[in-house]
CSV table of C-alpha atoms and ligand atoms in Angstrom, one decimal:
chain,number,residue,atom,x,y,z
A,1,MET,CA,27.2,38.1,-2.5
A,2,LYS,CA,28.7,34.9,-2.8
A,3,TYR,CA,27.2,31.5,-1.6
A,4,LYS,CA,28.2,27.7,-2.0
A,5,LEU,CA,25.5,24.8,-2.8
A,6,CYS,CA,26.1,21.5,-2.9
A,7,VAL,CA,23.1,19.6,-4.7
A,8,LEU,CA,22.7,16.4,-4.4
A,9,PRO,CA,20.0,15.2,-7.4
A,10,GLY,CA,19.6,11.6,-6.2
A,11,ASP,CA,17.3,9.2,-8.1
A,12,GLY,CA,14.7,9.3,-10.6
A,13,ILE,CA,13.1,12.4,-10.9
A,14,GLY,CA,15.6,13.8,-8.9
A,15,PRO,CA,18.1,15.4,-10.9
A,16,GLU,CA,15.2,16.5,-13.5
A,17,ILE,CA,13.7,18.6,-10.7
A,18,VAL,CA,16.9,19.6,-9.6
A,19,ALA,CA,17.8,21.0,-12.6
A,20,GLN,CA,14.8,23.1,-12.5
A,21,ALA,CA,15.7,24.6,-9.5
A,22,GLU,CA,19.4,25.7,-10.4
A,23,ARG,CA,17.8,27.3,-13.0
A,24,VAL,CA,15.5,29.1,-11.2
A,25,LEU,CA,18.4,30.3,-8.8
A,26,GLY,CA,20.6,31.3,-11.6
A,27,LYS,CA,18.1,33.9,-13.1
A,28,VAL,CA,17.7,35.5,-9.4
A,29,GLY,CA,21.7,35.3,-9.1
A,30,GLU,CA,21.6,37.5,-12.4
A,31,VAL,CA,18.7,40.0,-11.6
A,32,PHE,CA,19.9,40.5,-7.5
A,33,GLY,CA,23.4,40.5,-8.5
A,34,HIS,CA,24.4,37.3,-6.4
A,35,GLU,CA,27.1,34.4,-7.3
A,36,PHE,CA,25.6,31.1,-6.6
A,37,THR,CA,28.1,28.3,-7.1
A,38,CYS,CA,26.7,24.8,-7.4
A,39,GLU,CA,28.7,21.6,-6.4
A,40,THR,CA,26.8,18.3,-7.1
A,41,HIS,CA,27.4,15.2,-5.4
A,42,LEU,CA,26.1,11.8,-5.5
A,43,ILE,CA,23.8,10.6,-2.9
A,44,GLY,CA,21.0,7.8,-2.4
A,45,GLY,CA,20.6,4.7,-5.0
A,46,ALA,CA,22.9,7.1,-7.4
A,47,ALA,CA,25.6,7.0,-4.9
A,48,ILE,CA,25.4,3.2,-4.5
A,49,ASP,CA,25.4,2.3,-7.8
A,50,ALA,CA,28.8,4.2,-7.9
A,51,THR,CA,30.6,3.9,-5.1
A,52,GLY,CA,28.8,1.1,-3.0
A,53,GLY,CA,27.4,3.5,-0.4
A,54,PRO,CA,24.4,6.1,-0.2
A,55,LEU,CA,26.1,8.6,1.4
A,56,PRO,CA,30.0,8.7,-0.1
A,57,GLU,CA,32.8,10.8,1.8
A,58,ALA,CA,32.9,13.3,-0.7
A,59,THR,CA,29.3,14.3,-0.5
A,60,LEU,CA,29.4,14.4,3.4
A,61,ALA,CA,32.6,16.7,3.2
A,62,ALA,CA,31.0,19.2,0.4
A,63,ALA,CA,27.4,19.5,2.6
A,64,LYS,CA,29.4,20.4,5.2
A,65,ALA,CA,31.8,22.8,3.7
A,66,SER,CA,28.4,24.1,1.8
A,67,ASP,CA,26.0,27.3,2.8
A,68,ALA,CA,23.2,25.0,2.0
A,69,VAL,CA,22.1,21.9,0.8
A,70,LEU,CA,19.7,21.3,-2.3
A,71,LEU,CA,18.3,18.1,-2.5
A,72,GLY,CA,16.3,16.1,-5.1
A,73,ALA,CA,14.9,12.5,-3.7
A,74,VAL,CA,16.2,9.3,-3.2
A,75,GLY,CA,15.2,5.5,-4.0
A,76,GLY,CA,13.6,3.4,-6.6
A,77,PRO,CA,12.5,-0.2,-7.0
A,78,LYS,CA,16.1,-1.0,-8.5
A,79,TRP,CA,17.7,-0.6,-4.5
A,80,ASP,CA,14.6,-1.8,-3.0
A,81,ALA,CA,16.0,-5.4,-2.7
A,82,ILE,CA,19.6,-4.9,-1.2
A,83,ASP,CA,20.9,-5.0,2.5
A,84,LYS,CA,18.7,-2.6,4.6
A,85,ALA,CA,22.2,-1.1,5.9
A,86,VAL,CA,23.2,0.2,3.0
A,87,ARG,CA,19.4,1.3,1.1
A,88,PRO,CA,19.2,4.9,-0.2
A,89,GLU,CA,16.9,6.5,2.4
A,90,LYS,CA,20.4,6.2,4.9
A,91,GLY,CA,21.7,8.3,2.9
A,92,LEU,CA,19.0,10.6,3.5
A,93,LEU,CA,19.2,10.0,7.2
A,94,GLY,CA,22.8,10.2,7.7
A,95,ILE,CA,23.2,13.3,6.2
A,96,ARG,CA,20.5,14.9,8.4
A,97,LYS,CA,22.6,13.3,11.5
A,98,GLU,CA,25.8,14.4,10.5
A,99,LEU,CA,24.8,18.1,9.7
A,100,GLY,CA,22.9,17.8,13.1
A,101,LEU,CA,19.3,18.8,11.5
A,102,PHE,CA,17.2,18.9,13.9
A,103,ALA,CA,14.4,21.0,13.3
A,104,ASN,CA,12.1,20.3,10.0
A,105,LEU,CA,10.1,23.0,8.9
A,106,ARG,CA,7.3,22.0,6.4
A,107,PRO,CA,4.6,24.5,5.0
A,108,ALA,CA,1.5,23.4,3.3
A,109,ARG,CA,0.1,26.1,1.3
A,110,LEU,CA,-3.0,25.7,-1.1
A,111,PHE,CA,-2.5,28.2,-4.0
A,112,PRO,CA,-5.9,30.1,-4.9
A,113,GLU,CA,-5.2,28.4,-8.3
A,114,LEU,CA,-5.1,25.1,-7.4
A,115,ALA,CA,-8.2,25.3,-4.9
A,116,ALA,CA,-9.4,22.3,-7.1
A,117,SER,CA,-6.8,20.0,-5.8
A,118,CYS,CA,-7.7,20.8,-2.4
A,119,CYS,CA,-9.5,17.5,-0.1
A,120,LEU,CA,-11.1,20.0,1.8
A,121,ARG,CA,-15.0,21.3,0.8
A,122,PRO,CA,-14.3,24.9,-0.8
A,123,ASP,CA,-16.6,26.7,2.5
A,124,ILE,CA,-13.8,24.6,5.0
A,125,VAL,CA,-10.8,26.1,3.6
A,126,GLY,CA,-12.3,29.7,2.8
A,127,GLN,CA,-10.0,31.5,4.2
A,128,GLY,CA,-7.2,29.5,2.4
A,129,LEU,CA,-4.8,27.2,4.0
A,130,ASP,CA,-1.1,28.7,4.7
A,131,VAL,CA,0.7,26.7,7.8
A,132,VAL,CA,4.1,25.7,8.7
A,133,VAL,CA,4.3,22.9,10.9
A,134,VAL,CA,7.9,22.8,12.8
A,135,ARG,CA,8.6,19.3,13.8
A,136,GLU,CA,11.5,18.3,16.0
A,137,LEU,CA,14.0,16.2,13.7
A,138,THR,CA,16.6,14.1,16.3
A,139,GLY,CA,14.4,13.1,19.8
A,140,GLY,CA,11.2,11.7,21.2
A,141,ALA,CA,9.8,8.1,20.6
A,142,TYR,CA,11.8,8.0,17.4
A,143,PHE,CA,15.3,7.9,18.9
A,144,GLY,CA,14.9,7.6,22.8
A,145,GLN,CA,16.3,5.0,24.6
A,146,PRO,CA,15.7,2.8,25.8
A,147,ARG,CA,14.2,0.8,23.0
A,148,GLY,CA,13.6,-2.7,22.1
A,149,GLU,CA,12.0,-5.8,21.9
A,150,GLU,CA,12.0,-9.1,25.1
A,151,MET,CA,10.4,-11.7,26.2
A,152,ARG,CA,8.3,-10.9,29.3
A,153,GLY,CA,5.8,-13.4,30.7
A,154,GLY,CA,6.2,-16.0,28.2
A,155,GLU,CA,5.0,-13.0,25.7
A,156,ARG,CA,6.7,-10.5,23.7
A,157,VAL,CA,6.4,-6.7,24.3
A,158,ALA,CA,8.2,-4.1,22.5
A,159,PHE,CA,9.2,-0.6,23.7
A,160,ASN,CA,10.3,2.9,22.7
A,161,THR,CA,10.6,5.6,25.2
A,162,MET,CA,9.5,9.1,24.3
A,163,LEU,CA,12.6,11.6,25.9
A,164,TYR,CA,12.8,15.2,25.4
A,165,ALA,CA,15.8,17.3,27.2
A,166,GLU,CA,14.7,20.7,27.8
A,167,SER,CA,17.6,21.9,25.9
A,168,GLU,CA,16.0,19.9,22.9
A,169,ILE,CA,12.6,21.5,23.4
A,170,ARG,CA,13.9,25.2,24.0
A,171,ARG,CA,16.0,25.0,21.0
A,172,ILE,CA,13.1,23.6,18.5
A,173,ALA,CA,10.7,26.1,20.3
A,174,LYS,CA,13.1,29.2,19.3
A,175,VAL,CA,12.7,27.9,16.1
A,176,GLY,CA,9.0,27.9,16.2
A,177,PHE,CA,9.0,31.6,17.4
A,178,GLU,CA,11.5,32.8,14.6
A,179,THR,CA,9.5,31.0,12.2
A,180,ALA,CA,6.1,32.8,13.6
A,181,ARG,CA,8.0,35.7,13.6
A,182,LYS,CA,8.7,36.1,10.1
A,183,ARG,CA,4.7,34.9,9.1
A,184,GLY,CA,1.6,35.3,10.8
A,185,LYS,CA,3.1,35.7,14.5
A,186,LYS,CA,1.0,33.1,15.7
A,187,LEU,CA,2.4,30.1,17.4
A,188,CYS,CA,0.6,26.6,18.4
A,189,SER,CA,2.5,24.4,20.3
A,190,VAL,CA,1.3,21.0,20.1
A,191,ASP,CA,1.5,18.2,22.4
A,192,LYS,CA,-0.5,15.6,25.2
A,193,ALA,CA,0.2,17.5,28.7
A,194,ASN,CA,-2.8,15.9,30.0
A,195,VAL,CA,-1.4,12.6,29.9
A,196,LEU,CA,2.8,12.8,28.9
A,197,GLU,CA,5.3,14.3,31.3
A,198,VAL,CA,7.3,14.7,28.7
A,199,SER,CA,4.5,17.0,27.0
A,200,GLN,CA,4.2,18.6,30.4
A,201,LEU,CA,7.9,19.3,30.9
A,202,TRP,CA,7.8,20.6,26.5
A,203,ARG,CA,4.8,23.0,27.8
A,204,GLU,CA,6.5,24.5,30.6
A,205,VAL,CA,10.0,25.4,28.2
A,206,VAL,CA,7.9,26.8,25.3
A,207,VAL,CA,6.0,28.5,28.1
A,208,GLU,CA,9.5,30.0,29.4
A,209,GLU,CA,10.3,30.7,25.6
A,210,SER,CA,7.8,32.7,24.7
A,211,LYS,CA,9.1,35.4,27.2
A,212,ASN,CA,11.7,36.2,24.6
A,213,TYR,CA,9.1,36.5,22.1
A,214,PRO,CA,6.4,38.9,23.1
A,215,ASP,CA,5.3,40.1,19.9
A,216,VAL,CA,4.4,36.0,18.9
A,217,GLU,CA,1.1,35.0,20.1
A,218,LEU,CA,1.4,31.4,21.4
A,219,SER,CA,-1.3,28.6,22.1
A,220,HIS,CA,-1.7,25.3,23.6
A,221,MET,CA,-3.1,22.3,21.4
A,222,TYR,CA,-3.5,18.3,22.3
A,223,VAL,CA,-2.4,16.1,19.2
A,224,ASP,CA,-5.9,14.6,19.3
A,225,ASN,CA,-7.4,18.1,18.9
A,226,ALA,CA,-4.8,19.4,16.6
A,227,ALA,CA,-5.5,16.3,14.3
A,228,MET,CA,-9.0,17.2,13.9
A,229,GLN,CA,-8.6,21.4,13.7
A,230,LEU,CA,-6.9,20.7,10.7
A,231,VAL,CA,-9.1,19.3,8.5
A,232,ARG,CA,-12.2,21.3,10.3
A,233,ALA,CA,-10.9,24.7,10.1
A,234,PRO,CA,-7.2,24.8,8.8
A,235,SER,CA,-6.9,28.8,8.5
A,236,GLN,CA,-6.5,28.8,12.0
A,237,PHE,CA,-3.0,27.8,11.8
A,238,ASP,CA,0.0,29.8,11.3
A,239,VAL,CA,2.7,28.4,12.9
A,240,ILE,CA,2.8,24.7,14.6
A,241,VAL,CA,5.9,23.6,16.6
A,242,THR,CA,5.7,20.1,17.9
A,243,GLU,CA,7.6,16.9,19.0
A,244,ASN,CA,9.0,14.4,16.5
A,245,LEU,CA,6.2,11.9,16.3
A,246,PHE,CA,3.4,14.4,16.2
A,247,GLY,CA,5.3,16.5,13.5
A,248,ASP,CA,5.5,13.1,11.5
A,249,ILE,CA,1.7,12.5,11.2
A,250,LEU,CA,0.5,16.4,11.4
A,251,SER,CA,3.0,17.1,8.8
A,252,ASP,CA,1.7,15.2,6.5
A,253,GLU,CA,-2.0,15.7,7.4
A,254,ALA,CA,-1.4,19.2,6.5
A,255,ALA,CA,0.5,18.5,3.1
A,256,ILE,CA,-2.4,16.5,2.3
A,257,ILE,CA,-5.0,18.8,2.0
A,258,THR,CA,-3.9,20.6,-0.4
A,259,GLY,CA,-3.9,17.8,-2.8
A,260,SER,CA,-0.8,18.4,-4.5
A,261,ILE,CA,2.4,16.6,-2.9
A,262,GLY,CA,4.4,18.2,-6.4
A,263,MET,CA,4.2,21.7,-5.1
A,264,LEU,CA,5.4,21.1,-1.0
A,265,PRO,CA,8.8,22.1,-0.4
A,266,SER,CA,10.5,21.7,3.2
A,267,ALA,CA,13.6,22.8,4.9
A,268,SER,CA,15.8,21.3,7.5
A,269,LEU,CA,17.7,23.6,10.1
A,270,GLY,CA,21.1,22.9,12.6
A,271,ALA,CA,22.8,24.9,14.9
A,272,GLY,CA,24.2,27.6,12.6
A,273,GLY,CA,25.7,24.7,9.8
A,274,PRO,CA,24.2,24.1,6.3
A,275,GLY,CA,20.4,23.9,6.3
A,276,LEU,CA,19.1,21.3,4.1
A,277,TYR,CA,16.5,22.1,1.4
A,278,GLU,CA,14.5,19.3,-0.1
A,279,PRO,CA,10.7,19.1,-1.9
A,280,ILE,CA,8.6,16.7,0.4
A,281,HIS,CA,8.1,14.2,-2.2
A,282,GLY,CA,9.8,11.1,-3.0
A,283,SER,CA,11.6,10.1,-6.0
A,284,ALA,CA,8.2,9.3,-8.3
A,285,PRO,CA,10.0,6.4,-10.2
A,286,ASP,CA,6.9,6.2,-12.0
A,287,ILE,CA,7.5,9.2,-13.9
A,288,ALA,CA,11.0,10.0,-14.4
A,289,GLY,CA,12.6,10.6,-17.3
A,290,LYS,CA,10.0,11.3,-19.0
A,291,ASP,CA,9.9,14.9,-18.5
A,292,LEU,CA,6.8,14.7,-16.3
A,293,ALA,CA,7.9,15.7,-13.2
A,294,ASN,CA,6.3,19.2,-11.2
A,295,PRO,CA,9.4,20.8,-10.2
A,296,LEU,CA,8.0,23.8,-8.3
A,297,ALA,CA,8.4,22.0,-4.9
A,298,THR,CA,12.2,22.1,-5.2
A,299,ILE,CA,11.8,25.5,-6.7
A,300,LEU,CA,9.6,26.7,-3.7
A,301,SER,CA,12.6,24.7,-1.3
A,302,ILE,CA,14.9,27.5,-3.1
A,303,SER,CA,12.8,30.0,-1.8
A,304,MET,CA,12.9,28.5,1.5
A,305,MET,CA,16.7,28.0,1.2
A,306,PHE,CA,16.6,32.3,0.7
A,307,VAL,CA,14.5,33.0,3.6
A,308,HIS,CA,16.2,30.6,6.2
A,309,SER,CA,19.8,29.9,5.4
A,310,PHE,CA,20.9,33.7,3.3
A,311,GLY,CA,18.2,35.8,5.2
A,312,LEU,CA,17.9,36.9,1.3
A,313,THR,CA,13.9,37.4,1.8
A,314,ASP,CA,13.0,40.0,-1.5
A,315,GLU,CA,14.7,37.1,-3.6
A,316,ALA,CA,12.6,34.1,-2.2
A,317,ALA,CA,9.4,36.7,-2.7
A,318,ALA,CA,10.4,37.2,-6.5
A,319,VAL,CA,10.5,33.3,-6.4
A,320,ASP,CA,7.1,32.7,-4.5
A,321,LYS,CA,5.8,35.7,-6.9
A,322,ALA,CA,7.0,33.7,-10.0
A,323,VAL,CA,5.6,30.7,-9.2
A,324,ALA,CA,2.0,31.9,-8.7
A,325,GLU,CA,2.0,33.9,-11.7
A,326,VAL,CA,2.8,31.0,-13.7
A,327,LEU,CA,-0.2,29.0,-12.0
A,328,ARG,CA,-2.3,32.1,-12.3
A,329,GLU,CA,-1.6,31.9,-16.1
A,330,GLY,CA,-2.7,28.6,-16.6
A,331,PHE,CA,0.5,26.7,-16.8
A,332,ARG,CA,-0.3,23.0,-14.8
A,333,THR,CA,2.4,20.1,-15.1
A,334,GLY,CA,0.1,16.7,-15.1
A,335,ASP,CA,-0.1,16.4,-11.5
A,336,ILE,CA,-1.9,19.7,-10.9
A,337,MET,CA,-4.0,19.7,-14.1
A,338,GLY,CA,-7.7,20.2,-13.3
A,339,ALA,CA,-10.9,20.3,-15.6
A,340,GLY,CA,-10.3,24.3,-16.4
A,341,LYS,CA,-10.2,24.5,-20.1
A,342,THR,CA,-7.7,27.3,-20.2
A,343,GLU,CA,-4.8,25.3,-18.5
A,344,LYS,CA,-2.2,24.3,-20.2
A,345,ARG,CA,-0.3,21.4,-19.8
A,346,VAL,CA,3.4,21.7,-19.4
A,347,GLY,CA,6.4,19.4,-18.8
A,348,CYS,CA,9.4,20.0,-15.8
A,349,ALA,CA,11.7,21.8,-18.4
A,350,GLU,CA,9.3,24.3,-19.4
A,351,MET,CA,7.7,24.4,-16.0
A,352,GLY,CA,11.3,25.6,-14.6
A,353,GLY,CA,12.0,28.5,-17.5
A,354,LEU,CA,8.6,29.7,-17.0
A,355,VAL,CA,9.5,30.1,-13.6
A,356,ALA,CA,13.0,31.4,-14.2
A,357,GLU,CA,11.4,34.1,-17.0
A,358,ARG,CA,9.1,35.4,-14.6
A,359,ILE,CA,12.2,36.4,-11.5
A,360,ARG,CA,12.3,40.2,-11.2
A,361,ARG,CA,13.0,42.7,-8.9
B,401,NAD,P1,6.7,9.6,-4.1
B,401,NAD,O1,6.4,10.8,-3.6
B,401,NAD,O2,7.7,9.1,-5.2
B,401,NAD,O3,5.8,9.3,-5.6
B,401,NAD,C1,3.8,9.0,-5.1
B,401,NAD,C2,3.0,9.7,-6.3
B,401,NAD,O4,3.2,11.4,-6.4
B,401,NAD,C3,3.7,9.1,-7.6
B,401,NAD,O5,2.5,8.7,-8.8
B,401,NAD,C4,4.7,10.1,-8.2
B,401,NAD,O6,4.5,9.9,-9.7
B,401,NAD,C5,3.6,11.8,-7.8
B,401,NAD,N1,4.7,12.7,-7.6
B,401,NAD,C6,5.6,12.9,-6.8
B,401,NAD,N2,6.3,13.8,-7.0
B,401,NAD,C7,5.7,14.1,-7.7
B,401,NAD,C8,6.4,15.1,-8.7
B,401,NAD,N3,7.3,16.2,-8.5
B,401,NAD,N4,5.4,15.8,-9.8
B,401,NAD,C9,4.4,14.6,-10.4
B,401,NAD,N5,3.8,13.9,-10.1
B,401,NAD,C10,5.1,13.5,-8.6
B,401,NAD,O7,6.3,8.5,-3.3
B,401,NAD,P2,6.7,6.4,-3.4
B,401,NAD,O8,6.1,6.6,-4.8
B,401,NAD,O9,6.1,6.2,-2.0
B,401,NAD,O10,8.0,6.5,-3.4
B,401,NAD,C11,8.9,6.1,-4.5
B,401,NAD,C12,10.3,6.0,-4.2
B,401,NAD,O11,11.1,7.1,-3.1
B,401,NAD,C13,11.0,5.4,-3.2
B,401,NAD,O12,11.8,4.7,-3.2
B,401,NAD,C14,10.3,5.9,-2.0
B,401,NAD,O13,11.2,5.4,-0.6
B,401,NAD,C15,11.2,7.5,-2.7
B,401,NAD,N6,11.0,8.8,-1.1
B,401,NAD,C16,12.1,9.4,-0.7
B,401,NAD,C17,11.6,10.5,-0.4
B,401,NAD,C18,13.0,11.3,-0.1
B,401,NAD,O14,13.7,11.5,-1.0
B,401,NAD,N7,13.0,12.1,0.7
B,401,NAD,C19,10.5,10.7,0.0
B,401,NAD,C20,9.7,9.7,0.2
B,401,NAD,C21,9.9,8.8,-0.9
């Protein structure tokens, strides 16, 4: 099969980690007989320097014409002081909006080899941590109208509107059910239906949609309880689906439990167009250009791309297995080094090469 990727390295460590993901992609192509064509474009600070804006037309056109987008990271101190309207992050928000990416999938998985990095006691994560948070990305309080600040009764008040249409809830619920179907077949819908009307509608629509997924076990949890359960007994979760604001908080909470930001990939999906795949971390300017970055989050984002955009599950499994193997053999970038005597410290490029070497059918 032939696939066309739009590759957006971005800033800081972006180009280093994306180069390693492309290397692994090339090896998967060789081993499984696919052709991945990568077209590289500018985004973020690099695009501002070259064109004056964070999301050039050419980048957007290439992204729209691709089968999937691979992104590194954007931003850095160089662009912190410039006009807010053209900051690097605007490139990221812009491309998400233009591609209609309404679903954000963030798996938080604790590799057994990295258990020492986990923030929780070993007895709490005894059965492991392997959860995917499916967050709605384009609705809720972040986008609802009316919003603003005004004077009322002689003082300033500010307000936002948490608003969801039935169709928005239904499409993200479908992503939640489909994701659960490909994993442990358990979906937990998180809301605040005891207080919020918008959550009551959320729950009704999720229950309606569940009739199309009899093979997936659906449960509901209030968001305050979900935040507690994630640190009390995280292995109870398989897939969590939730609205924008709750998802923002819970996905960070789930991610940080694993203790290794350099390991966590993400996928943002829309209605049929190209998906966008990126590590959850930023551009790490403190280590950029030093061959110190961990490329595994970006490499694992390729694995998500295989599953969600191309339906290449064997290829995804080959990437996941190669990463696990490298960790098992003791290879570590600086961010995931523990105290173990058998661990071998490697740089970004060597880590990418080690994973690529271990890709097999
Ligand atoms: P960051 O994620 O870039 O870095 C936080 C810490 O984690 C740093 O110490 C960094 O060295 C380390 N780190 C991150 N990724 C790593 C990796 N792959 N390997 C090893 N260590 C890694 O967050 P920050 O420092 O708050 O932000 C830096 C810049 O990145 C800012 O300009 C911010 O706006 C931007 N940012 C971009 C994105 C994105 O592109 N999606 C996300 C978050 C932050």
